[in-house]
């Protein structure tokens, strides 16, 4: 009952309005389907053209221009100018988006909610009311057990995996039909082979906390929700940004640090502060995630899947997990991957641990260690620049 209550708490007025827009779009969608029978609709988050959807769309427009495909994005987004020159682009969440969503033979997204309205589309897809093929490109390599991505909760036709162990776990656990889960590599991995590292740049990129970004009745059981600045998340990361030890290390070793929290936490960016001129608090509108990952020499993260991109590039990192029990209870249950057993860098539970390991890496020029490099190589046996093409072919052959 509590899970059902949380679902209702997340229903918004615009979800109800979207139901009427969906009904109004049906006649035009039926016409468009006859006119463009092989239409592919590609998207990510409503404001983004920088993830796996963008990489696939660019690949198709460049290498397979004969394929009819459209990209959906908020035209007010700073990413709009990245995708607009490539081909047809429509306003995310608009009436036109609904028409194309209903007409497309194949809907493709890096996000489960990369649709005109997640609530209404969930009903259409999971209950079999919309007869099309859907490909999930993923936002990042999955390492946790995510029941909301099980087949019964998505009914997706193709589930793309970026790592071998991930593929085996999802294939055996998530309940998809044979052949629906495929190890193809994430499309954005194609861009992780040619890069120049800024040898003194450290990237700090924590993931989000669902109970903070989208509060429900259970949030106050996990955290002090009286204000964002009262949460353990804020206090722990802001303490890192204001650590005298880290500031001194940055000075001693002539390093720069960029703090870039998950986009779902960027709404709170103005609450963070630092006294160090070597630390930058990065706004997502001004920085490209993949460029930050490619350029940075070292990563500090918690549970973020972007650590997998860093590992794919065989770069050193450490994990700062001050709220492990809370995260497992309030967000993602542990899956096949243990940070302590399988991680690509040291596990840190306290800021003091972070400082100790960071100083060790700095003293050694932010170079990787053999143990972690071996783990990275074993985790990504598929390592080439053909990820986009493999994804394209798999989507083309979906049945």
mmCIF file of C-alpha atoms in Angstrom:
data_model
loop_
_atom_site.group_PDB
_atom_site.id
_atom_site.type_symbol
_atom_site.label_atom_id
_atom_site.label_comp_id
_atom_site.label_asym_id
_atom_site.label_seq_id
_atom_site.Cartn_x
_atom_site.Cartn_y
_atom_site.Cartn_z
ATOM 1 C CA UNK A 1 0.000 0.000 0.000
ATOM 2 C CA UNK A 2 2.863 2.411 0.793
ATOM 3 C CA UNK A 3 4.358 1.885 -2.692
ATOM 4 C CA UNK A 4 0.996 2.602 -4.317
ATOM 5 C CA UNK A 5 0.593 5.716 -2.190
ATOM 6 C CA UNK A 6 4.000 6.970 -3.301
ATOM 7 C CA UNK A 7 2.994 6.514 -6.954
ATOM 8 C CA UNK A 8 -0.125 8.619 -6.422
ATOM 9 C CA UNK A 9 1.921 11.259 -4.609
ATOM 10 C CA UNK A 10 4.039 11.644 -7.719
ATOM 11 C CA UNK A 11 1.058 12.133 -10.061
ATOM 12 C CA UNK A 12 0.881 15.778 -11.093
ATOM 13 C CA UNK A 13 -1.792 17.949 -12.670
ATOM 14 C CA UNK A 14 0.117 17.967 -15.971
ATOM 15 C CA UNK A 15 -0.125 14.155 -16.027
ATOM 16 C CA UNK A 16 -3.917 14.491 -16.081
ATOM 17 C CA UNK A 17 -3.757 17.124 -18.819
ATOM 18 C CA UNK A 18 -1.429 14.866 -20.821
ATOM 19 C CA UNK A 19 -4.178 12.252 -20.972
ATOM 20 C CA UNK A 20 -6.374 14.662 -22.931
ATOM 21 C CA UNK A 21 -3.469 15.613 -25.240
ATOM 22 C CA UNK A 22 -2.885 11.927 -25.928
ATOM 23 C CA UNK A 23 -6.512 11.419 -26.985
ATOM 24 C CA UNK A 24 -6.441 14.494 -29.214
ATOM 25 C CA UNK A 25 -3.249 13.300 -30.960
ATOM 26 C CA UNK A 26 -4.585 9.894 -32.008
ATOM 27 C CA UNK A 27 -6.185 10.844 -35.376
ATOM 28 C CA UNK A 28 -3.134 12.730 -36.617
ATOM 29 C CA UNK A 29 -0.841 9.970 -35.374
ATOM 30 C CA UNK A 30 -2.759 7.381 -37.409
ATOM 31 C CA UNK A 31 -2.313 9.547 -40.510
ATOM 32 C CA UNK A 32 1.413 10.072 -39.825
ATOM 33 C CA UNK A 33 1.937 6.352 -39.330
ATOM 34 C CA UNK A 34 0.617 5.660 -42.824
ATOM 35 C CA UNK A 35 2.688 8.485 -44.285
ATOM 36 C CA UNK A 36 5.944 7.570 -42.481
ATOM 37 C CA UNK A 37 5.746 3.824 -41.712
ATOM 38 C CA UNK A 38 9.397 3.435 -40.608
ATOM 39 C CA UNK A 39 9.680 6.440 -38.293
ATOM 40 C CA UNK A 40 12.097 6.227 -35.347
ATOM 41 C CA UNK A 41 11.667 8.638 -32.420
ATOM 42 C CA UNK A 42 14.770 9.226 -30.278
ATOM 43 C CA UNK A 43 15.095 11.104 -26.992
ATOM 44 C CA UNK A 44 16.820 11.430 -23.640
ATOM 45 C CA UNK A 45 15.860 13.618 -20.699
ATOM 46 C CA UNK A 46 13.684 16.481 -21.971
ATOM 47 C CA UNK A 47 16.575 18.993 -21.718
ATOM 48 C CA UNK A 48 19.433 16.849 -22.987
ATOM 49 C CA UNK A 49 21.214 15.958 -26.194
ATOM 50 C CA UNK A 50 24.471 14.591 -24.797
ATOM 51 C CA UNK A 51 23.810 10.990 -23.825
ATOM 52 C CA UNK A 52 23.282 7.702 -25.658
ATOM 53 C CA UNK A 53 20.236 8.988 -27.546
ATOM 54 C CA UNK A 54 22.181 11.896 -28.995
ATOM 55 C CA UNK A 55 25.104 9.690 -29.982
ATOM 56 C CA UNK A 56 22.800 7.257 -31.765
ATOM 57 C CA UNK A 57 20.866 10.025 -33.516
ATOM 58 C CA UNK A 58 24.064 11.666 -34.749
ATOM 59 C CA UNK A 59 25.374 8.316 -35.968
ATOM 60 C CA UNK A 60 22.189 7.587 -37.889
ATOM 61 C CA UNK A 61 21.998 11.030 -39.472
ATOM 62 C CA UNK A 62 25.678 10.800 -40.466
ATOM 63 C CA UNK A 63 25.942 7.164 -41.577
ATOM 64 C CA UNK A 64 22.361 6.103 -42.358
ATOM 65 C CA UNK A 65 20.598 9.250 -43.629
ATOM 66 C CA UNK A 66 18.021 7.077 -45.389
ATOM 67 C CA UNK A 67 16.563 6.124 -42.001
ATOM 68 C CA UNK A 68 13.560 8.274 -41.040
ATOM 69 C CA UNK A 69 14.269 9.476 -37.497
ATOM 70 C CA UNK A 70 13.358 12.427 -35.299
ATOM 71 C CA UNK A 71 14.812 13.749 -32.036
ATOM 72 C CA UNK A 72 12.676 15.154 -29.195
ATOM 73 C CA UNK A 73 14.100 17.829 -26.881
ATOM 74 C CA UNK A 74 13.038 20.978 -25.088
ATOM 75 C CA UNK A 75 13.913 23.698 -27.596
ATOM 76 C CA UNK A 76 14.705 26.075 -24.726
ATOM 77 C CA UNK A 77 17.499 23.742 -23.596
ATOM 78 C CA UNK A 78 21.129 24.780 -24.172
ATOM 79 C CA UNK A 79 21.591 21.361 -25.818
ATOM 80 C CA UNK A 80 19.077 22.162 -28.565
ATOM 81 C CA UNK A 81 21.748 23.752 -30.764
ATOM 82 C CA UNK A 82 23.800 20.568 -30.596
ATOM 83 C CA UNK A 83 21.108 18.416 -32.154
ATOM 84 C CA UNK A 84 19.113 20.829 -34.340
ATOM 85 C CA UNK A 85 21.636 20.943 -37.232
ATOM 86 C CA UNK A 86 21.537 17.153 -37.567
ATOM 87 C CA UNK A 87 17.935 16.718 -38.694
ATOM 88 C CA UNK A 88 14.304 16.952 -37.648
ATOM 89 C CA UNK A 89 13.797 17.995 -34.022
ATOM 90 C CA UNK A 90 10.488 18.362 -32.158
ATOM 91 C CA UNK A 91 9.527 20.026 -28.879
ATOM 92 C CA UNK A 92 9.623 17.563 -25.989
ATOM 93 C CA UNK A 93 6.247 17.081 -24.316
ATOM 94 C CA UNK A 94 4.311 18.982 -26.972
ATOM 95 C CA UNK A 95 1.225 17.906 -28.891
ATOM 96 C CA UNK A 96 3.532 17.141 -31.824
ATOM 97 C CA UNK A 97 5.655 14.942 -29.570
ATOM 98 C CA UNK A 98 2.538 12.962 -28.748
ATOM 99 C CA UNK A 99 1.711 12.562 -32.432
ATOM 100 C CA UNK A 100 5.197 11.283 -33.245
ATOM 101 C CA UNK A 101 5.315 9.082 -30.160
ATOM 102 C CA UNK A 102 2.069 7.350 -31.155
ATOM 103 C CA UNK A 103 3.036 7.126 -34.842
ATOM 104 C CA UNK A 104 6.641 5.939 -34.533
ATOM 105 C CA UNK A 105 7.371 2.352 -35.389
ATOM 106 C CA UNK A 106 10.251 2.468 -32.907
ATOM 107 C CA UNK A 107 10.620 4.588 -29.782
ATOM 108 C CA UNK A 108 14.212 4.846 -28.578
ATOM 109 C CA UNK A 109 15.486 6.537 -25.435
ATOM 110 C CA UNK A 110 18.314 6.521 -22.923
ATOM 111 C CA UNK A 111 15.718 7.250 -20.230
ATOM 112 C CA UNK A 112 12.731 5.168 -19.194
ATOM 113 C CA UNK A 113 10.789 8.421 -18.936
ATOM 114 C CA UNK A 114 12.059 9.856 -22.236
ATOM 115 C CA UNK A 115 8.470 10.219 -23.450
ATOM 116 C CA UNK A 116 5.894 13.043 -23.769
ATOM 117 C CA UNK A 117 4.488 12.066 -20.365
ATOM 118 C CA UNK A 118 5.911 9.231 -18.283
ATOM 119 C CA UNK A 119 2.701 8.438 -16.371
ATOM 120 C CA UNK A 120 0.366 8.173 -19.372
ATOM 121 C CA UNK A 121 2.953 6.403 -21.526
ATOM 122 C CA UNK A 122 3.535 3.844 -18.771
ATOM 123 C CA UNK A 123 -0.119 2.822 -18.991
ATOM 124 C CA UNK A 124 -0.022 2.673 -22.794
ATOM 125 C CA UNK A 125 3.129 0.582 -22.924
ATOM 126 C CA UNK A 126 2.895 -1.764 -19.957
ATOM 127 C CA UNK A 127 -0.746 -2.633 -20.583
ATOM 128 C CA UNK A 128 -0.124 -3.260 -24.276
ATOM 129 C CA UNK A 129 -2.249 -0.405 -25.641
ATOM 130 C CA UNK A 130 0.569 0.950 -27.824
ATOM 131 C CA UNK A 131 1.773 -1.499 -30.463
ATOM 132 C CA UNK A 132 5.300 -0.467 -31.383
ATOM 133 C CA UNK A 133 8.888 -1.461 -30.642
ATOM 134 C CA UNK A 134 10.790 0.241 -27.843
ATOM 135 C CA UNK A 135 14.546 0.288 -27.336
ATOM 136 C CA UNK A 136 16.174 1.281 -24.053
ATOM 137 C CA UNK A 137 19.670 2.663 -24.696
ATOM 138 C CA UNK A 138 20.269 3.225 -20.973
ATOM 139 C CA UNK A 139 21.654 6.206 -19.128
ATOM 140 C CA UNK A 140 24.584 4.235 -17.719
ATOM 141 C CA UNK A 141 25.834 0.757 -16.899
ATOM 142 C CA UNK A 142 23.470 -0.795 -14.350
ATOM 143 C CA UNK A 143 25.060 -2.305 -11.254
ATOM 144 C CA UNK A 144 22.093 -2.226 -8.854
ATOM 145 C CA UNK A 145 18.922 -4.276 -8.683
ATOM 146 C CA UNK A 146 16.279 -2.010 -10.266
ATOM 147 C CA UNK A 147 12.790 -3.585 -10.142
ATOM 148 C CA UNK A 148 11.295 -0.607 -11.991
ATOM 149 C CA UNK A 149 13.290 -1.745 -15.051
ATOM 150 C CA UNK A 150 12.056 -5.347 -14.919
ATOM 151 C CA UNK A 151 10.199 -6.477 -18.020
ATOM 152 C CA UNK A 152 6.810 -6.411 -16.296
ATOM 153 C CA UNK A 153 7.348 -2.706 -15.545
ATOM 154 C CA UNK A 154 8.544 -1.678 -19.035
ATOM 155 C CA UNK A 155 7.654 -4.240 -21.746
ATOM 156 C CA UNK A 156 10.629 -2.929 -23.725
ATOM 157 C CA UNK A 157 11.651 -4.781 -26.872
ATOM 158 C CA UNK A 158 15.400 -4.153 -26.589
ATOM 159 C CA UNK A 159 17.474 -3.540 -23.470
ATOM 160 C CA UNK A 160 21.018 -2.414 -24.297
ATOM 161 C CA UNK A 161 23.869 -3.279 -21.939
ATOM 162 C CA UNK A 162 27.297 -1.685 -21.707
ATOM 163 C CA UNK A 163 29.227 -4.360 -19.800
ATOM 164 C CA UNK A 164 29.375 -8.156 -19.822
ATOM 165 C CA UNK A 165 28.539 -8.759 -16.145
ATOM 166 C CA UNK A 166 25.702 -6.265 -16.382
ATOM 167 C CA UNK A 167 24.308 -8.106 -19.400
ATOM 168 C CA UNK A 168 24.403 -11.461 -17.603
ATOM 169 C CA UNK A 169 22.743 -10.009 -14.487
ATOM 170 C CA UNK A 170 19.903 -8.294 -16.367
ATOM 171 C CA UNK A 171 19.374 -11.234 -18.702
ATOM 172 C CA UNK A 172 19.036 -13.619 -15.759
ATOM 173 C CA UNK A 173 17.200 -11.351 -13.301
ATOM 174 C CA UNK A 174 14.968 -8.771 -15.029
ATOM 175 C CA UNK A 175 12.621 -11.220 -16.745
ATOM 176 C CA UNK A 176 12.987 -10.127 -20.385
ATOM 177 C CA UNK A 177 12.219 -12.514 -23.245
ATOM 178 C CA UNK A 178 15.148 -14.302 -24.849
ATOM 179 C CA UNK A 179 17.133 -11.967 -27.110
ATOM 180 C CA UNK A 180 15.667 -8.739 -25.718
ATOM 181 C CA UNK A 181 18.703 -8.048 -23.523
ATOM 182 C CA UNK A 182 21.851 -7.543 -25.585
ATOM 183 C CA UNK A 183 25.457 -6.633 -24.815
ATOM 184 C CA UNK A 184 26.109 -4.004 -27.491
ATOM 185 C CA UNK A 185 28.054 -1.343 -25.614
ATOM 186 C CA UNK A 186 26.627 2.100 -24.845
ATOM 187 C CA UNK A 187 26.623 4.383 -27.869
ATOM 188 C CA UNK A 188 28.435 7.179 -26.020
ATOM 189 C CA UNK A 189 31.378 4.824 -25.439
ATOM 190 C CA UNK A 190 32.377 5.529 -29.049
ATOM 191 C CA UNK A 191 33.517 8.947 -27.846
ATOM 192 C CA UNK A 192 35.693 7.617 -25.039
ATOM 193 C CA UNK A 193 38.657 6.492 -27.126
ATOM 194 C CA UNK A 194 40.078 9.805 -28.323
ATOM 195 C CA UNK A 195 40.649 12.321 -25.554
ATOM 196 C CA UNK A 196 43.230 14.560 -23.926
ATOM 197 C CA UNK A 197 43.520 14.471 -20.144
ATOM 198 C CA UNK A 198 44.114 17.573 -18.036
ATOM 199 C CA UNK A 199 46.582 15.986 -15.660
ATOM 200 C CA UNK A 200 45.692 18.281 -12.776
ATOM 201 C CA UNK A 201 41.863 18.098 -13.050
ATOM 202 C CA UNK A 202 39.842 16.165 -10.464
ATOM 203 C CA UNK A 203 36.141 15.646 -11.066
ATOM 204 C CA UNK A 204 33.704 15.212 -8.173
ATOM 205 C CA UNK A 205 30.407 13.866 -9.484
ATOM 206 C CA UNK A 206 27.924 12.443 -6.952
ATOM 207 C CA UNK A 207 24.646 10.921 -8.063
ATOM 208 C CA UNK A 208 21.213 12.042 -6.872
ATOM 209 C CA UNK A 209 19.097 11.082 -3.901
ATOM 210 C CA UNK A 210 15.541 10.293 -4.954
ATOM 211 C CA UNK A 211 14.049 10.962 -1.511
ATOM 212 C CA UNK A 212 15.501 14.495 -1.599
ATOM 213 C CA UNK A 213 14.911 15.428 -5.247
ATOM 214 C CA UNK A 214 11.361 13.988 -5.283
ATOM 215 C CA UNK A 215 10.104 14.033 -1.684
ATOM 216 C CA UNK A 216 7.359 11.642 -0.623
ATOM 217 C CA UNK A 217 5.951 10.541 2.731
ATOM 218 C CA UNK A 218 8.941 8.222 3.296
ATOM 219 C CA UNK A 219 11.573 10.961 2.792
ATOM 220 C CA UNK A 220 11.425 12.260 6.373
ATOM 221 C CA UNK A 221 12.130 8.740 7.605
ATOM 222 C CA UNK A 222 15.445 8.810 5.759
ATOM 223 C CA UNK A 223 16.664 12.361 6.241
ATOM 224 C CA UNK A 224 16.118 15.724 7.866
ATOM 225 C CA UNK A 225 13.888 17.237 5.197
ATOM 226 C CA UNK A 226 13.276 20.569 6.937
ATOM 227 C CA UNK A 227 15.661 22.130 4.391
ATOM 228 C CA UNK A 228 18.043 20.853 1.732
ATOM 229 C CA UNK A 229 20.958 22.174 3.749
ATOM 230 C CA UNK A 230 19.852 19.947 6.644
ATOM 231 C CA UNK A 231 20.249 16.731 4.630
ATOM 232 C CA UNK A 232 23.222 14.447 5.066
ATOM 233 C CA UNK A 233 23.836 14.692 1.319
ATOM 234 C CA UNK A 234 24.381 18.455 1.412
ATOM 235 C CA UNK A 235 26.355 18.487 4.622
ATOM 236 C CA UNK A 236 28.735 15.727 3.491
ATOM 237 C CA UNK A 237 29.483 17.108 0.030
ATOM 238 C CA UNK A 238 29.651 20.714 1.199
ATOM 239 C CA UNK A 239 32.110 19.619 3.877
ATOM 240 C CA UNK A 240 34.310 18.141 1.146
ATOM 241 C CA UNK A 241 34.157 21.402 -0.805
ATOM 242 C CA UNK A 242 35.250 23.295 2.296
ATOM 243 C CA UNK A 243 37.775 20.803 3.643
ATOM 244 C CA UNK A 244 40.982 22.557 4.674
ATOM 245 C CA UNK A 245 42.908 19.335 4.022
ATOM 246 C CA UNK A 246 41.623 18.989 0.444
ATOM 247 C CA UNK A 247 42.220 22.687 -0.203
ATOM 248 C CA UNK A 248 45.800 22.298 1.026
ATOM 249 C CA UNK A 249 46.342 19.222 -1.158
ATOM 250 C CA UNK A 250 45.075 21.066 -4.216
ATOM 251 C CA UNK A 251 47.572 23.848 -3.512
ATOM 252 C CA UNK A 252 50.437 21.478 -2.742
ATOM 253 C CA UNK A 253 50.041 19.421 -5.913
ATOM 254 C CA UNK A 254 48.752 22.251 -8.155
ATOM 255 C CA UNK A 255 45.390 20.590 -8.808
ATOM 256 C CA UNK A 256 41.925 21.854 -9.794
ATOM 257 C CA UNK A 257 38.624 20.296 -8.642
ATOM 258 C CA UNK A 258 35.220 20.508 -10.338
ATOM 259 C CA UNK A 259 32.065 19.665 -8.407
ATOM 260 C CA UNK A 260 29.256 18.546 -10.735
ATOM 261 C CA UNK A 261 26.302 16.865 -8.979
ATOM 262 C CA UNK A 262 23.714 14.811 -10.860
ATOM 263 C CA UNK A 263 21.266 16.866 -12.935
ATOM 264 C CA UNK A 264 18.423 15.971 -10.548
ATOM 265 C CA UNK A 265 20.372 17.705 -7.776
ATOM 266 C CA UNK A 266 21.467 20.703 -9.841
ATOM 267 C CA UNK A 267 18.381 22.564 -8.627
ATOM 268 C CA UNK A 268 20.223 22.890 -5.304
ATOM 269 C CA UNK A 269 23.546 23.976 -6.783
ATOM 270 C CA UNK A 270 23.321 27.471 -5.309
ATOM 271 C CA UNK A 271 23.324 26.054 -1.792
ATOM 272 C CA UNK A 272 26.877 24.726 -2.126
ATOM 273 C CA UNK A 273 29.874 26.934 -1.453
ATOM 274 C CA UNK A 274 33.649 26.812 -1.289
ATOM 275 C CA UNK A 275 36.379 29.143 -0.128
ATOM 276 C CA UNK A 276 38.990 27.639 -2.446
ATOM 277 C CA UNK A 277 39.731 29.293 -5.785
ATOM 278 C CA UNK A 278 40.879 25.876 -6.998
ATOM 279 C CA UNK A 279 37.353 24.439 -6.694
ATOM 280 C CA UNK A 280 34.618 25.109 -9.267
ATOM 281 C CA UNK A 281 30.943 24.400 -8.583
ATOM 282 C CA UNK A 282 29.811 23.424 -12.078
ATOM 283 C CA UNK A 283 26.422 24.266 -13.604
ATOM 284 C CA UNK A 284 25.199 21.559 -16.029
ATOM 285 C CA UNK A 285 24.255 24.228 -18.589
ATOM 286 C CA UNK A 286 27.885 25.295 -18.894
ATOM 287 C CA UNK A 287 29.649 21.937 -18.862
ATOM 288 C CA UNK A 288 29.293 18.827 -20.998
ATOM 289 C CA UNK A 289 29.388 15.673 -18.869
ATOM 290 C CA UNK A 290 31.261 13.558 -21.377
ATOM 291 C CA UNK A 291 33.904 16.231 -21.933
ATOM 292 C CA UNK A 292 34.407 16.498 -18.174
ATOM 293 C CA UNK A 293 34.813 12.730 -17.929
ATOM 294 C CA UNK A 294 37.246 12.644 -20.844
ATOM 295 C CA UNK A 295 39.314 15.604 -19.673
ATOM 296 C CA UNK A 296 39.555 14.765 -15.982
ATOM 297 C CA UNK A 297 42.448 12.757 -14.613
ATOM 298 C CA UNK A 298 40.719 11.511 -11.469
ATOM 299 C CA UNK A 299 37.139 10.954 -10.271
ATOM 300 C CA UNK A 300 35.497 11.127 -6.855
ATOM 301 C CA UNK A 301 31.960 9.765 -6.898
ATOM 302 C CA UNK A 302 29.536 7.829 -4.726
ATOM 303 C CA UNK A 303 27.172 5.467 -6.559
ATOM 304 C CA UNK A 304 26.997 7.227 -9.923
ATOM 305 C CA UNK A 305 27.015 5.128 -13.074
ATOM 306 C CA UNK A 306 29.383 7.652 -14.668
ATOM 307 C CA UNK A 307 32.114 5.821 -12.765
ATOM 308 C CA UNK A 308 31.650 3.160 -15.428
ATOM 309 C CA UNK A 309 32.558 5.616 -18.195
ATOM 310 C CA UNK A 310 35.653 6.523 -16.212
ATOM 311 C CA UNK A 311 36.509 2.864 -15.728
ATOM 312 C CA UNK A 312 35.948 2.240 -19.446
ATOM 313 C CA UNK A 313 38.717 4.797 -20.067
ATOM 314 C CA UNK A 314 40.951 2.985 -17.517
ATOM 315 C CA UNK A 315 41.208 6.054 -15.270
ATOM 316 C CA UNK A 316 41.655 6.114 -11.471
ATOM 317 C CA UNK A 317 38.887 6.996 -9.007
ATOM 318 C CA UNK A 318 37.621 6.600 -5.465
ATOM 319 C CA UNK A 319 34.138 6.111 -3.989
ATOM 320 C CA UNK A 320 32.836 8.287 -1.170
ATOM 321 C CA UNK A 321 29.777 6.555 0.318
ATOM 322 C CA UNK A 322 28.854 8.187 3.601
ATOM 323 C CA UNK A 323 25.201 7.051 3.443
ATOM 324 C CA UNK A 324 25.431 3.519 2.057
ATOM 325 C CA UNK A 325 22.690 1.995 4.240
ATOM 326 C CA UNK A 326 20.331 4.912 3.629
ATOM 327 C CA UNK A 327 20.944 4.805 -0.134
ATOM 328 C CA UNK A 328 20.179 1.091 -0.298
ATOM 329 C CA UNK A 329 16.998 1.563 1.696
ATOM 330 C CA UNK A 330 15.746 4.691 -0.032
ATOM 331 C CA UNK A 331 16.929 4.310 -3.613
ATOM 332 C CA UNK A 332 18.640 1.290 -5.158
ATOM 333 C CA UNK A 333 19.095 -2.196 -3.664
ATOM 334 C CA UNK A 334 22.512 -3.720 -4.287
ATOM 335 C CA UNK A 335 22.808 -5.870 -7.397
ATOM 336 C CA UNK A 336 25.697 -7.996 -8.642
ATOM 337 C CA UNK A 337 28.365 -5.327 -8.080
ATOM 338 C CA UNK A 338 29.990 -4.694 -4.695
ATOM 339 C CA UNK A 339 32.024 -1.496 -4.478
ATOM 340 C CA UNK A 340 34.234 -3.012 -1.804
ATOM 341 C CA UNK A 341 34.814 -6.278 -3.687
ATOM 342 C CA UNK A 342 34.556 -5.241 -7.350
ATOM 343 C CA UNK A 343 35.156 -1.474 -7.359
ATOM 344 C CA UNK A 344 37.609 0.347 -9.598
ATOM 345 C CA UNK A 345 39.055 2.380 -6.730
ATOM 346 C CA UNK A 346 39.179 2.608 -2.920
ATOM 347 C CA UNK A 347 35.947 2.632 -0.901
ATOM 348 C CA UNK A 348 35.667 5.562 1.533
ATOM 349 C CA UNK A 349 33.000 5.962 4.217
ATOM 350 C CA UNK A 350 34.338 9.173 5.770
ATOM 351 C CA UNK A 351 35.856 12.425 4.579
ATOM 352 C CA UNK A 352 39.035 11.472 6.424
ATOM 353 C CA UNK A 353 39.260 8.312 4.268
ATOM 354 C CA UNK A 354 38.818 10.423 1.147
ATOM 355 C CA UNK A 355 41.648 12.724 2.157
ATOM 356 C CA UNK A 356 44.024 9.827 2.884
ATOM 357 C CA UNK A 357 43.428 8.089 -0.445
ATOM 358 C CA UNK A 358 43.344 11.321 -2.430
ATOM 359 C CA UNK A 359 46.716 12.331 -1.034
ATOM 360 C CA UNK A 360 48.108 8.929 -2.016
ATOM 361 C CA UNK A 361 46.880 9.292 -5.597
ATOM 362 C CA UNK A 362 48.100 12.896 -5.835
ATOM 363 C CA UNK A 363 51.552 11.911 -4.609
ATOM 364 C CA UNK A 364 51.680 9.358 -7.437
ATOM 365 C CA UNK A 365 50.558 11.756 -10.160
ATOM 366 C CA UNK A 366 46.926 10.544 -10.231
ATOM 367 C CA UNK A 367 47.978 7.335 -11.932
ATOM 368 C CA UNK A 368 45.972 4.118 -11.803
ATOM 369 C CA UNK A 369 46.849 1.001 -9.841
ATOM 370 C CA UNK A 370 47.215 -2.479 -11.425
ATOM 371 C CA UNK A 371 44.459 -4.108 -9.345
ATOM 372 C CA UNK A 372 41.838 -1.649 -10.511
ATOM 373 C CA UNK A 373 43.061 -1.598 -14.114
ATOM 374 C CA UNK A 374 42.732 -5.387 -14.284
ATOM 375 C CA UNK A 375 39.176 -5.167 -12.964
ATOM 376 C CA UNK A 376 38.309 -2.521 -15.575
ATOM 377 C CA UNK A 377 39.659 -4.601 -18.447
ATOM 378 C CA UNK A 378 37.738 -7.678 -17.294
ATOM 379 C CA UNK A 379 34.520 -5.688 -16.877
ATOM 380 C CA UNK A 380 34.610 -4.254 -20.425
ATOM 381 C CA UNK A 381 35.775 -7.013 -22.795
ATOM 382 C CA UNK A 382 33.946 -5.198 -25.619
ATOM 383 C CA UNK A 383 36.228 -2.225 -26.245
ATOM 384 C CA UNK A 384 36.007 -0.514 -29.643
ATOM 385 C CA UNK A 385 34.332 2.351 -31.532
ATOM 386 C CA UNK A 386 31.490 0.311 -33.070
ATOM 387 C CA UNK A 387 28.950 0.761 -30.276
ATOM 388 C CA UNK A 388 26.673 3.096 -32.247
ATOM 389 C CA UNK A 389 26.607 0.795 -35.250
ATOM 390 C CA UNK A 390 25.845 -2.273 -33.148
ATOM 391 C CA UNK A 391 22.963 -0.406 -31.504
ATOM 392 C CA UNK A 392 21.653 0.770 -34.863
ATOM 393 C CA UNK A 393 21.674 -2.735 -36.328
ATOM 394 C CA UNK A 394 20.003 -4.235 -33.256
ATOM 395 C CA UNK A 395 17.221 -1.647 -33.346
ATOM 396 C CA UNK A 396 16.764 -2.120 -37.058
ATOM 397 C CA UNK A 397 16.352 -5.862 -36.515
ATOM 398 C CA UNK A 398 13.967 -5.635 -33.552
ATOM 399 C CA UNK A 399 10.976 -7.910 -34.014
#
